[in-house]
Amino acid sequence: MNRIQKFFTKIKGLLVHRFFQVLLFLILGLFAYGLMFSNVKPEKVQVELFKPAEQTIRSTKTVEDTYKTEQEKEEISKQVADVYTLKKEYAKNKVDLISSIFDSAIEVNKETDPERDKKEEGKEDKKGPIKTDAQKVSILKEKLTDEVNRNIEDSVFLALVQADEDELEIAKDSTITAVNNVMSSRIAASDVENAKKKVVEELGYMSINSDMKKASNSLARTAIIQNVFFDKDKTEEQRRKAIESVEPIRILQGQIIVEENQLVDRDVYRQLELAGFLSTESTIYPYIGLLLFILLTFGAFYYFFSFSISKRDNKYNQLLIFSLVFILSMATMKTVSVLADLKNSNLEYIFPGAMAAMLIKILLNDKLAVAMIILLGSYGTIIFNGDTPGNLDFSMGLYIIFGGLAAIIILSRPNFKSKVLIAGLLMSLINMAFVFSLIFIMDGHYTKMEYLYYAAAAIGSGVGSAVLTMGLLPFFEAGFGILSSMKLIELSNPNHPLLRKILIEAPGTYHHSVMVANLAESACEAIGSNGLLARVGSYYHDIGKTKRPHFFIENQMNEENPHDRLQPETSRDIIIAHAVDGGEMLRSHKFPKEIVDIAEQHHGTTLLKFFYHKAKKQDDTTVEACYRYPGPRAKMKEVAVIGIADSVEAAVRSMQHPTPEKIEELVSFIIQDRIQDGQFDECDITMRELSIVKHSLCESLNGIFHSRIEYPEPDKLGQKVKE
């Protein structure tokens, strides 16, 4: 164990106590707060009225410009025209009045009997004396109201009483028609005189005597009055609707209030004041908000690590790795942010945000990788807010989260965990597509060089993430003794010295190990365990047999079995020793603990039945415990599955004519035997998972030991060819 491992081992020892766990999260929170403190610090600007601005100032929030809004409302209100209402009943009233005057005149003429004018004067009849014109006028006025009499000249009445009934009917119809036509149109106060002229023009075509025509003109002019009046209520309603339709004028977040070297006039000064740039009072709200945000995020992670991870050693390993990757990523993020601000460019897109996701994905698991990238994306919106109005750059946060999730998905594909650089190149393409999607959505107008710059930054982010991941993985693996996928793939290389040792010195064991690896990997993946660990562990599980290869039947090529000449206890010691020897050999070659455990635990404490029964025949007092492997029993699901696959492969290979039914029966027997023997008591594998393992092993074995066509013997085959 090197110094780094010793150091982290001491820290893990401290993390057993809850106090140090809380302390670690407090340190991480303070670290994050310190990095983001300057990013939420309110910006103070130096501006003076009627002097040029020293810098371009954008609004950090959206605020309503009440002054401009009120101005707009007043302007809109002034533009609303007064509403005038047409009184349609006025036309009917005047028509009825004119009709009544003519009807009254006709009645008067009928009552006074115009035919009596031809009789001699002074004569009387039963109806009384003949009426004079003046008397007729008086009678006519009595039939009308005082108001009408005041508004109509006596000459009009005289003309009416002097006309005969036919003339009166013609004049009545013409006057009513003309008045109705003119009064049906809108007549404002200023248009009354023109309307009176118009009605006279319409009456100019009447074929009656001049006196009657003058009377009709006078009556018509009297009937023409204003019929359109200002409607205050409707006017106010229209103005109210117009004012309500006015959208509040706002100073939008990100809007340029004043550009560099632009004169700060009163209007600009007022907008700066509304946006809060001229406030002399210092505010602590951004700092409180940042503190609450960090408390919420780290509170959630503390809960997760405290209550969601049950395995103690694994918990502290994950906590330390998560913390280190977080610190490294945040420091890198802040460095890139500072450089971007200094160079006044969009350098932040080169930030290798996917590095954290890739490291956590490879070293720990998908769940923590997703949590890490969401955390970094959230903090990235604050750290990369240099040219962004306000304190949050959501586009950069989306960029980090999207890139990290893409990395997790890419590395989830088979065989991609060992191809981090290829994954980085794919991420570069995805990053580039995402950056351009953001640019196009925001409808930015950029030059070709700027597009090339963004593309280069996106590619640099993907490739940089991959390179940093590959460079940092060995340090984490060495410091925490982690068996990563890359390490496993490295150990699976057939040119590894120990694998070549097995191949050369124990070829039968090598073939057996490869078969077990195929069976165990498929079964582990079927139950959601680490199939790659099962495969690599299977390659080395029998490494101990290389010490005495010929004492194991798979390496005895047409040779005499040496166990036939040995005592059962001697054979027992040789067979049992391969598990212990294997563990020691792997430790001496600095193999990961998981591989060593597989070599030592794959037999658990199972019984060497053949040699036990052989010894039992020689001595009835033989103790069964003496013929059991020393163990320990399987601690991991992968070890349990490898142990089953190891026994199954050897048993099926020894069968004369394996059939699917025989294979299934054999697999079921081996699993049940191990269950009854308590070999899985220290492992968290379930009965359901064992059933899945059984099904997977049967499928794989049926594919390996399928029935084959019986070819004819060489002599018979040659004879058939000749025929």
XYZ file of C-alpha atoms in Angstrom:
723
model
C 0.000 0.000 0.000
C 1.551 3.324 -1.095
C 1.518 6.625 0.745
C -1.511 7.946 -1.122
C -3.542 4.890 -0.145
C -2.416 5.233 3.466
C -3.427 8.886 3.494
C -6.900 8.197 2.128
C -7.263 5.214 4.431
C -6.716 7.529 7.406
C -9.323 9.942 6.077
C -11.798 7.084 5.584
C -11.123 6.101 9.179
C -12.117 9.585 10.307
C -15.258 9.562 8.165
C -16.639 6.738 10.261
C -17.653 9.455 12.713
C -20.626 11.580 11.669
C -18.867 14.732 12.872
C -16.165 14.380 10.223
C -18.755 13.609 7.553
C -20.562 16.853 8.340
C -17.213 18.655 8.485
C -16.310 17.384 5.006
C -19.551 18.693 3.536
C -19.039 22.028 5.300
C -15.560 22.273 3.771
C -16.959 21.493 0.311
C -19.716 24.062 0.798
C -17.266 26.759 1.939
C -15.005 25.928 -1.000
C -17.896 26.327 -3.449
C -19.076 29.512 -1.699
C -15.609 31.014 -1.911
C -15.348 30.277 -5.634
C -18.774 31.720 -6.449
C -18.687 34.685 -4.027
C -17.296 37.116 -6.591
C -19.816 35.969 -9.208
C -22.837 37.078 -7.161
C -21.274 40.300 -5.867
C -23.544 43.203 -6.981
C -21.905 45.350 -9.620
C -21.467 49.031 -8.791
C -21.129 51.441 -11.705
C -19.714 54.939 -11.757
C -21.940 57.252 -13.809
C -22.621 60.973 -13.673
C -25.429 62.939 -15.233
C -24.580 64.560 -18.587
C -21.230 62.784 -18.777
C -20.200 59.863 -21.052
C -20.543 56.366 -19.562
C -17.257 54.606 -18.857
C -18.676 51.183 -19.752
C -21.595 49.461 -21.412
C -24.256 48.757 -18.791
C -26.903 46.078 -19.200
C -29.888 45.654 -16.954
C -29.455 42.763 -14.511
C -33.190 42.338 -14.049
C -36.489 43.089 -15.711
C -38.151 46.176 -14.211
C -41.127 48.264 -15.312
C -40.448 51.814 -16.462
C -43.511 53.411 -14.866
C -42.688 56.885 -16.167
C -42.527 55.736 -19.785
C -45.609 53.603 -19.283
C -47.625 56.596 -18.030
C -46.371 58.716 -20.914
C -47.484 56.053 -23.360
C -50.908 55.871 -21.710
C -51.353 59.627 -21.933
C -50.339 59.623 -25.584
C -52.724 56.801 -26.409
C -55.517 58.525 -24.485
C -55.028 61.720 -26.496
C -55.222 59.797 -29.731
C -58.682 58.454 -28.904
C -61.253 60.578 -30.798
C -64.347 61.922 -29.058
C -67.361 59.686 -29.498
C -70.507 61.355 -30.954
C -73.880 59.627 -30.854
C -76.495 59.996 -33.610
C -79.988 60.710 -32.235
C -82.115 58.898 -34.799
C -85.342 59.821 -33.065
C -84.743 63.505 -33.899
C -85.451 62.825 -37.578
C -88.738 61.085 -36.759
C -89.797 63.858 -34.389
C -89.197 66.557 -36.977
C -90.940 64.588 -39.700
C -93.930 64.110 -37.388
C -93.918 67.839 -36.567
C -93.902 68.910 -40.240
C -96.637 66.377 -40.964
C -98.734 67.720 -38.076
C -98.393 71.343 -39.277
C -99.527 70.453 -42.804
C -102.363 68.276 -41.466
C -103.514 71.108 -39.208
C -103.511 73.491 -42.168
C -105.587 71.045 -44.220
C -108.059 70.722 -41.351
C -108.410 74.481 -41.035
C -109.075 74.823 -44.724
C -111.718 72.111 -44.586
C -113.376 73.639 -41.568
C -113.623 77.088 -43.165
C -114.951 75.656 -46.481
C -113.009 77.489 -49.163
C -116.000 77.276 -51.655
C -117.906 79.907 -49.634
C -115.423 82.547 -50.694
C -117.303 82.730 -54.008
C -120.556 83.852 -52.345
C -121.393 87.441 -51.774
C -120.030 89.182 -48.831
C -122.300 89.746 -45.854
C -124.516 86.775 -46.620
C -124.919 84.167 -43.961
C -125.894 80.507 -44.009
C -126.383 77.868 -41.441
C -122.581 77.361 -41.049
C -121.857 80.943 -40.109
C -119.938 83.770 -41.776
C -116.976 83.125 -44.136
C -113.561 83.267 -42.363
C -110.893 85.684 -43.398
C -107.185 84.625 -43.888
C -106.264 86.205 -40.593
C -108.957 84.232 -38.867
C -107.715 81.055 -40.505
C -104.186 81.756 -39.308
C -105.491 82.239 -35.785
C -107.390 78.968 -35.947
C -104.275 77.201 -37.267
C -102.098 78.586 -34.482
C -104.615 77.400 -31.928
C -104.095 73.862 -33.189
C -100.340 74.152 -32.727
C -98.185 74.627 -29.660
C -96.788 77.944 -28.545
C -93.230 76.767 -29.200
C -94.081 75.909 -32.792
C -95.876 79.211 -33.253
C -92.835 81.106 -31.979
C -90.444 79.331 -34.347
C -92.588 79.736 -37.496
C -93.169 83.058 -39.239
C -96.742 84.300 -39.847
C -96.079 84.396 -43.567
C -95.673 80.633 -43.482
C -99.022 80.206 -41.745
C -100.629 82.594 -44.218
C -99.278 80.625 -47.165
C -100.571 77.422 -45.627
C -104.134 78.663 -45.114
C -104.249 80.245 -48.579
C -103.161 77.050 -50.395
C -105.636 74.501 -51.562
C -105.611 70.936 -50.331
C -103.742 69.524 -53.334
C -100.897 72.003 -52.969
C -100.726 71.281 -49.269
C -100.486 67.525 -49.904
C -97.726 68.002 -52.475
C -95.800 70.351 -50.202
C -96.285 68.047 -47.241
C -94.902 64.988 -49.024
C -91.965 66.861 -50.503
C -91.054 68.585 -47.248
C -91.301 65.398 -45.186
C -89.152 63.490 -47.681
C -86.520 66.200 -47.802
C -86.366 66.596 -44.025
C -86.201 62.843 -43.492
C -83.347 62.495 -46.024
C -81.277 65.273 -44.514
C -81.932 64.381 -40.869
C -81.031 60.710 -41.493
C -77.400 61.751 -41.991
C -75.086 62.879 -39.189
C -75.407 66.612 -38.506
C -72.979 68.149 -36.086
C -73.416 71.657 -34.679
C -71.089 73.064 -37.293
C -72.952 71.307 -40.099
C -76.497 72.586 -39.341
C -76.358 75.521 -41.749
C -75.075 73.327 -44.591
C -77.817 70.813 -43.841
C -80.461 73.558 -44.072
C -79.104 74.611 -47.456
C -79.196 70.995 -48.579
C -82.866 70.564 -47.616
C -83.743 73.760 -49.487
C -81.923 72.401 -52.546
C -83.997 69.203 -52.408
C -87.233 71.255 -52.242
C -86.243 73.390 -55.200
C -87.821 70.960 -57.646
C -91.404 71.227 -56.253
C -94.006 72.378 -58.789
C -96.081 74.616 -56.510
C -96.584 78.342 -56.225
C -93.816 80.480 -54.920
C -95.521 81.373 -51.632
C -96.111 77.724 -50.829
C -92.555 76.874 -51.850
C -91.189 79.560 -49.535
C -93.353 78.225 -46.708
C -92.112 74.696 -47.292
C -88.495 75.898 -47.342
C -89.018 77.764 -44.092
C -90.641 74.768 -42.399
C -87.897 72.448 -43.651
C -85.136 74.778 -42.450
C -86.838 75.013 -39.071
C -86.946 71.193 -38.865
C -83.226 70.771 -39.554
C -81.326 70.682 -36.267
C -78.178 69.055 -34.824
C -78.620 65.284 -34.360
C -75.081 64.255 -33.363
C -73.978 64.949 -29.781
C -70.796 64.287 -27.768
C -71.129 61.090 -25.681
C -68.975 61.521 -22.594
C -69.519 58.026 -21.203
C -68.610 56.238 -24.429
C -65.639 58.508 -24.955
C -64.328 57.687 -21.472
C -64.912 53.990 -22.077
C -62.933 54.072 -25.341
C -60.096 55.890 -23.637
C -60.119 53.404 -20.762
C -59.913 50.486 -23.197
C -57.077 52.158 -25.069
C -55.167 52.753 -21.832
C -55.720 49.145 -20.720
C -54.335 47.905 -24.042
C -51.023 49.625 -23.357
C -48.386 47.048 -22.366
C -46.170 48.131 -19.477
C -42.882 49.408 -20.811
C -40.110 47.390 -19.205
C -36.365 47.522 -19.013
C -35.621 43.905 -19.878
C -32.911 41.770 -18.335
C -29.890 42.000 -20.606
C -31.100 45.176 -22.303
C -28.373 47.762 -22.877
C -29.252 50.854 -20.866
C -26.232 52.849 -21.893
C -23.292 52.033 -24.136
C -19.693 52.930 -23.499
C -18.973 56.635 -24.198
C -22.697 57.378 -24.604
C -23.908 60.543 -22.868
C -25.907 59.842 -19.723
C -28.954 62.076 -20.143
C -31.843 62.350 -17.719
C -33.767 59.500 -19.326
C -30.763 57.137 -19.164
C -30.019 58.249 -15.622
C -33.603 57.481 -14.600
C -33.387 54.001 -16.168
C -30.123 53.304 -14.346
C -31.798 54.296 -11.122
C -34.770 52.046 -11.816
C -32.428 49.106 -12.536
C -30.720 49.647 -9.180
C -27.310 50.747 -10.469
C -27.353 54.064 -8.628
C -28.323 52.669 -5.255
C -25.754 53.508 -2.601
C -27.103 50.900 -0.178
C -25.208 47.606 -0.126
C -27.344 44.473 -0.292
C -26.635 41.063 1.193
C -29.433 39.213 -0.575
C -27.211 37.696 -3.331
C -24.868 36.289 -0.677
C -27.776 34.878 1.317
C -29.232 33.362 -1.864
C -25.914 31.715 -2.725
C -25.608 30.347 0.811
C -29.127 28.875 0.694
C -28.447 27.347 -2.725
C -25.275 25.637 -1.506
C -26.984 24.448 1.684
C -29.809 22.903 -0.349
C -27.521 21.071 -2.779
C -25.060 19.765 -0.223
C -27.856 18.945 2.203
C -29.334 16.681 -0.455
C -25.975 14.992 -1.066
C -25.349 14.536 2.644
C -28.723 12.815 2.966
C -27.929 10.593 -0.010
C -24.529 9.508 1.270
C -25.799 9.023 4.816
C -28.906 6.979 4.117
C -28.789 5.656 0.547
C -25.437 3.848 0.579
C -25.358 0.898 2.940
C -21.886 -0.582 2.461
C -19.586 1.255 4.840
C -16.262 0.970 2.972
C -17.928 1.664 -0.353
C -19.717 4.678 1.122
C -16.551 6.383 2.331
C -14.709 5.583 -0.886
C -17.528 7.109 -2.922
C -17.723 10.146 -0.654
C -14.012 10.881 -0.928
C -13.868 10.316 -4.695
C -16.963 12.442 -5.215
C -15.459 15.238 -3.100
C -12.118 15.186 -4.905
C -13.675 15.186 -8.360
C -15.986 18.021 -7.298
C -13.095 20.139 -5.994
C -11.038 19.476 -9.117
C -13.940 20.307 -11.454
C -14.919 23.472 -9.598
C -11.313 24.712 -9.572
C -11.057 24.060 -13.318
C -14.383 25.800 -13.883
C -13.302 28.893 -11.965
C -9.958 29.020 -13.798
C -11.647 28.878 -17.205
C -14.135 31.536 -16.077
C -11.394 33.928 -14.958
C -9.467 33.430 -18.214
C -12.651 34.069 -20.218
C -13.245 37.326 -18.322
C -9.636 38.469 -18.800
C -9.671 37.797 -22.535
C -13.259 39.019 -22.883
C -14.215 35.987 -24.966
C -16.497 32.970 -24.866
C -13.691 30.749 -23.665
C -16.063 29.074 -21.189
C -17.260 26.626 -23.869
C -13.882 24.906 -23.692
C -14.526 23.896 -20.071
C -14.164 20.068 -19.852
C -17.380 19.585 -17.920
C -17.794 15.974 -19.002
C -14.555 15.023 -17.236
C -16.324 14.801 -13.872
C -19.145 12.694 -15.306
C -16.691 10.321 -16.984
C -14.561 9.901 -13.862
C -17.549 9.244 -11.605
C -19.126 6.937 -14.196
C -15.954 4.841 -14.499
C -14.902 4.915 -10.846
C -18.309 4.771 -9.136
C -21.704 4.486 -10.850
C -24.207 6.144 -13.161
C -26.374 7.547 -10.386
C -23.562 9.564 -8.824
C -22.293 10.622 -12.254
C -25.684 12.152 -13.102
C -25.838 13.842 -9.691
C -22.354 15.289 -10.165
C -23.056 16.743 -13.598
C -26.331 18.313 -12.435
C -24.486 19.880 -9.499
C -21.728 21.242 -11.728
C -24.240 22.518 -14.271
C -26.128 24.365 -11.535
C -22.965 25.967 -10.184
C -21.781 26.667 -13.732
C -24.733 28.997 -14.284
C -23.278 31.172 -11.506
C -19.559 30.888 -12.221
C -19.902 31.566 -15.970
C -22.073 34.670 -15.611
C -19.370 37.142 -16.645
C -21.105 38.822 -19.611
C -24.570 37.660 -18.669
C -27.064 40.097 -17.163
C -27.964 38.973 -13.677
C -26.139 36.241 -11.832
C -27.221 33.170 -13.825
C -26.113 31.957 -17.258
C -28.593 29.175 -17.969
C -27.222 28.430 -21.435
C -23.826 27.498 -19.953
C -25.513 25.363 -17.296
C -27.409 23.479 -20.008
C -24.186 23.045 -21.979
C -22.415 21.429 -19.001
C -25.350 19.175 -18.095
C -26.018 18.119 -21.682
C -22.348 17.313 -22.327
C -22.044 15.341 -19.090
C -25.186 13.302 -19.748
C -23.946 12.576 -23.277
C -20.675 11.283 -21.818
C -22.525 8.997 -19.394
C -24.694 7.595 -22.188
C -21.707 7.056 -24.509
C -19.694 5.278 -21.818
C -22.709 3.076 -21.042
C -22.398 1.407 -24.421
C -20.538 -1.921 -24.504
C -16.761 -1.665 -24.906
C -16.752 2.122 -24.616
C -15.390 2.271 -21.067
C -11.998 1.301 -22.481
C -12.247 3.788 -25.335
C -12.410 7.052 -23.443
C -10.656 8.996 -26.199
C -13.130 7.776 -28.816
C -15.934 8.713 -26.437
C -14.331 12.157 -26.130
C -14.351 12.594 -29.906
C -18.033 11.670 -30.048
C -18.716 14.117 -27.229
C -16.929 16.828 -29.224
C -19.422 16.387 -32.055
C -22.334 16.431 -29.621
C -20.962 19.533 -27.872
C -20.543 21.289 -31.195
C -24.108 20.473 -32.233
C -25.434 21.687 -28.884
C -23.456 24.960 -29.005
C -24.744 25.709 -32.498
C -28.288 24.889 -31.406
C -27.968 27.481 -28.612
C -26.531 30.054 -31.007
C -29.274 29.513 -33.568
C -32.045 29.579 -30.948
C -30.746 32.911 -29.602
C -30.602 34.158 -33.222
C -27.098 35.511 -32.793
C -25.405 37.118 -35.758
C -21.856 35.827 -35.873
C -19.012 35.867 -38.360
C -17.482 32.742 -39.863
C -14.478 33.109 -37.581
C -16.750 33.217 -34.541
C -18.499 30.040 -35.662
C -15.107 28.371 -36.076
C -14.123 29.581 -32.625
C -17.229 28.029 -31.043
C -16.664 24.768 -32.924
C -13.026 24.622 -31.766
C -14.065 25.309 -28.158
C -16.661 22.515 -28.253
C -14.143 20.059 -29.705
C -11.572 21.123 -27.122
C -14.088 20.497 -24.355
C -14.826 16.932 -25.490
C -11.244 15.925 -26.215
C -9.984 17.703 -23.097
C -12.488 15.828 -20.946
C -11.301 12.501 -22.357
C -7.600 13.316 -21.984
C -8.011 14.553 -18.406
C -10.073 11.479 -17.549
C -7.408 9.121 -18.850
C -4.704 11.096 -17.053
C -6.488 11.202 -13.691
C -7.838 7.656 -13.586
C -4.524 6.016 -12.567
C -4.180 8.386 -9.598
C -7.672 7.596 -8.331
C -7.179 3.881 -8.898
C -3.850 3.933 -7.041
C -5.062 6.181 -4.246
C -8.294 4.327 -3.523
C -7.448 0.853 -4.749
C -10.350 1.042 -7.173
C -10.831 -1.558 -9.816
C -12.018 0.477 -12.745
C -13.271 -0.826 -16.055
C -10.107 0.362 -17.738
C -8.008 -1.583 -15.237
C -10.108 -4.685 -15.804
C -9.719 -4.414 -19.557
C -5.985 -4.003 -19.075
C -5.905 -7.195 -16.959
C -7.923 -9.062 -19.597
C -5.180 -8.609 -22.175
C -4.057 -12.121 -23.239
C -0.456 -10.885 -23.212
C -0.564 -10.239 -19.481
C 2.292 -12.238 -17.868
C 0.022 -14.250 -15.556
C -2.420 -15.145 -18.337
C 0.467 -16.270 -20.526
C 1.742 -18.282 -17.578
C -1.605 -20.094 -17.347
C -1.719 -20.618 -21.119
C 1.787 -22.077 -21.296
C 1.970 -24.018 -18.046
C -1.671 -25.095 -17.697
C -3.421 -24.893 -21.110
C -6.360 -26.989 -19.921
C -6.908 -24.622 -16.993
C -6.669 -21.676 -19.408
C -9.391 -23.125 -21.630
C -11.509 -23.909 -18.592
C -11.066 -20.336 -17.302
C -12.149 -18.851 -20.629
C -15.267 -21.030 -20.636
C -16.088 -20.037 -17.060
C -15.528 -16.372 -18.002
C -18.075 -16.589 -20.826
C -20.644 -18.265 -18.589
C -20.101 -15.957 -15.605
C -20.130 -12.721 -17.596
C -23.487 -13.493 -19.230
C -25.030 -14.560 -15.917
C -23.751 -11.487 -14.038
C -25.008 -9.101 -16.684
C -28.385 -10.851 -16.551
C -28.758 -9.982 -12.848
C -27.279 -6.486 -13.191
C -23.875 -7.245 -11.675
C -20.444 -6.381 -13.051
C -20.031 -8.710 -15.998
C -16.570 -7.403 -16.851
C -15.329 -8.086 -13.313
C -16.749 -11.619 -13.545
C -14.977 -12.230 -16.855
C -11.573 -10.967 -15.733
C -11.887 -12.664 -12.330
C -12.679 -15.938 -14.073
C -9.482 -15.654 -16.127
C -7.410 -15.640 -12.920
C -9.571 -17.653 -10.537
C -7.478 -20.816 -11.017
C -4.054 -19.141 -11.269
C -2.972 -21.210 -8.258
C -3.126 -24.369 -10.369
C 0.007 -23.258 -12.247
C 2.082 -24.358 -9.235
C 1.107 -28.018 -9.766
C -0.739 -28.056 -13.119
C -0.570 -31.819 -13.704
C -2.463 -32.550 -10.516
C -5.625 -31.121 -12.109
C -7.496 -33.281 -14.575
C -8.004 -30.645 -17.300
C -4.201 -30.468 -17.732
C -3.656 -34.243 -17.864
C -3.270 -34.901 -21.583
C -3.336 -38.709 -21.905
C -1.271 -38.922 -18.761
C -1.701 -41.005 -15.663
C -3.633 -39.251 -12.909
C -1.110 -38.744 -10.074
C -3.930 -38.761 -7.526
C -4.398 -42.466 -8.148
C -1.092 -43.010 -6.320
C -1.631 -40.478 -3.536
C -3.409 -40.665 -0.241
C -6.720 -38.760 -0.074
C -5.379 -36.242 2.447
C -2.392 -35.462 0.192
C -4.632 -34.975 -2.814
C -6.895 -32.842 -0.644
C -4.024 -30.554 0.350
C -2.905 -30.146 -3.259
C -6.394 -29.354 -4.571
C -7.303 -26.995 -1.730
C -3.948 -25.220 -2.009
C -4.748 -23.827 -5.476
C -7.199 -21.299 -4.004
C -4.754 -20.153 -1.338
C -1.788 -20.171 -3.753
C -3.803 -18.219 -6.289
C -4.577 -15.486 -3.763
C -0.927 -15.209 -2.761
C 0.276 -15.062 -6.363
C -2.190 -12.330 -7.241
C -1.263 -10.309 -4.156
C 2.417 -10.564 -5.021
C 1.647 -9.143 -8.463
C -0.324 -6.215 -6.915
C -3.659 -7.373 -8.289
C -6.832 -5.586 -7.160
C -8.508 -6.942 -4.057
C -11.627 -7.998 -6.003
C -9.611 -10.343 -8.242
C -7.778 -11.778 -5.225
C -11.113 -12.383 -3.472
C -12.434 -14.248 -6.507
C -9.413 -16.565 -6.500
C -9.747 -17.278 -2.771
C -13.559 -17.380 -2.470
C -14.813 -19.051 -5.643
C -14.929 -22.442 -3.903
C -16.085 -20.983 -0.603
C -16.106 -23.757 2.024
C -17.400 -26.447 -0.303
C -16.598 -30.108 0.273
C -14.099 -32.105 -1.830
C -16.624 -34.893 -2.178
C -14.517 -37.292 -4.271
C -11.539 -37.348 -1.915
C -13.757 -37.194 1.187
C -15.633 -40.330 0.149
C -12.340 -41.960 -0.840
C -10.927 -41.205 2.616
C -14.169 -42.295 4.240
C -13.816 -45.718 2.656
C -10.316 -46.010 4.125
C -11.184 -44.582 7.536
C -14.722 -44.240 8.883
C -13.581 -41.658 11.417
C -12.692 -39.147 8.706
C -14.082 -35.695 9.576
C -15.935 -33.891 6.803
C -14.629 -30.453 7.849
C -11.089 -31.577 7.051
C -12.039 -31.956 3.383
C -13.588 -28.526 2.931
C -11.964 -25.503 1.329
C -10.818 -22.959 3.931
C -12.944 -20.236 2.362
C -14.009 -17.573 3.005
C -17.402 -17.985 1.403
C -18.497 -15.671 -1.393
C -18.908 -12.036 -0.326
C -19.941 -10.650 -3.707
C -22.525 -11.703 -6.267
C -19.812 -11.969 -8.903
C -17.883 -14.503 -6.754
C -21.028 -16.546 -6.175
C -21.805 -16.656 -9.902
C -18.192 -17.578 -10.795
C -18.274 -20.412 -8.242
C -21.467 -21.800 -9.795
C -20.135 -21.389 -13.354
C -16.851 -23.068 -12.344
C -18.612 -26.176 -11.032
C -21.170 -26.282 -13.840
C -18.578 -25.995 -16.633
C -16.455 -28.820 -15.186
C -19.492 -31.026 -14.588
C -21.041 -30.531 -18.029
C -17.675 -31.092 -19.734
C -17.456 -34.494 -18.034
C -20.909 -35.571 -19.318
C -20.948 -38.099 -22.171
C -23.934 -36.777 -24.131
C -25.157 -33.498 -22.649
C -28.728 -32.600 -23.567
C -30.692 -29.473 -22.581
C -32.675 -31.488 -20.050
C -29.550 -33.003 -18.477
C -27.803 -29.625 -18.417
C -30.761 -27.923 -16.712
C -31.023 -30.729 -14.173
C -27.297 -30.512 -13.427
C -27.293 -26.714 -13.040
C -30.303 -26.873 -10.737
C -28.620 -29.546 -8.622
C -25.373 -27.553 -8.239
C -27.185 -24.353 -7.267
C -29.446 -26.154 -4.787
C -26.470 -27.986 -3.313
C -24.654 -24.708 -2.695
C -27.757 -23.124 -1.186
C -28.235 -26.032 1.205
C -24.526 -25.961 2.037
C -24.840 -22.289 3.071
C -22.342 -21.025 0.491
C -24.423 -17.909 -0.234
C -25.141 -16.959 3.387
C -22.581 -14.136 3.358
C -23.594 -12.862 -0.078
C -26.571 -10.617 -0.921
C -27.644 -12.656 -3.947
C -31.363 -13.443 -3.946
C -33.325 -16.554 -4.942
C -34.761 -14.661 -7.884
C -31.281 -13.746 -9.072
C -30.151 -17.364 -8.692
C -33.065 -18.384 -10.886
C -31.923 -15.863 -13.520
C -28.352 -17.170 -13.207
C -29.606 -20.714 -13.769
C -31.522 -19.671 -16.901
C -28.506 -17.761 -18.278
C -26.099 -20.668 -17.639
C -28.432 -23.143 -19.320
C -28.734 -20.925 -22.407
C -24.976 -20.477 -22.665
C -24.228 -24.174 -22.115
C -26.841 -25.262 -24.663
C -25.126 -23.007 -27.178
C -21.717 -24.506 -26.381
C -22.722 -28.180 -26.115
C -25.380 -28.239 -28.865
C -25.917 -31.482 -30.773
C -23.745 -31.882 -33.889
C -24.140 -33.775 -37.156
C -22.487 -37.171 -37.192
C -20.164 -37.171 -40.174
C -19.374 -40.529 -41.890
C -16.058 -42.200 -41.276
C -13.228 -41.226 -43.677
C -13.398 -44.510 -45.692
C -17.142 -44.330 -46.109
C -16.926 -40.610 -46.937
C -14.377 -41.329 -49.714
C -16.550 -44.100 -51.116
C -19.552 -41.765 -51.279
C -17.466 -39.155 -53.031
C -16.404 -41.711 -55.678
C -19.967 -42.735 -56.221
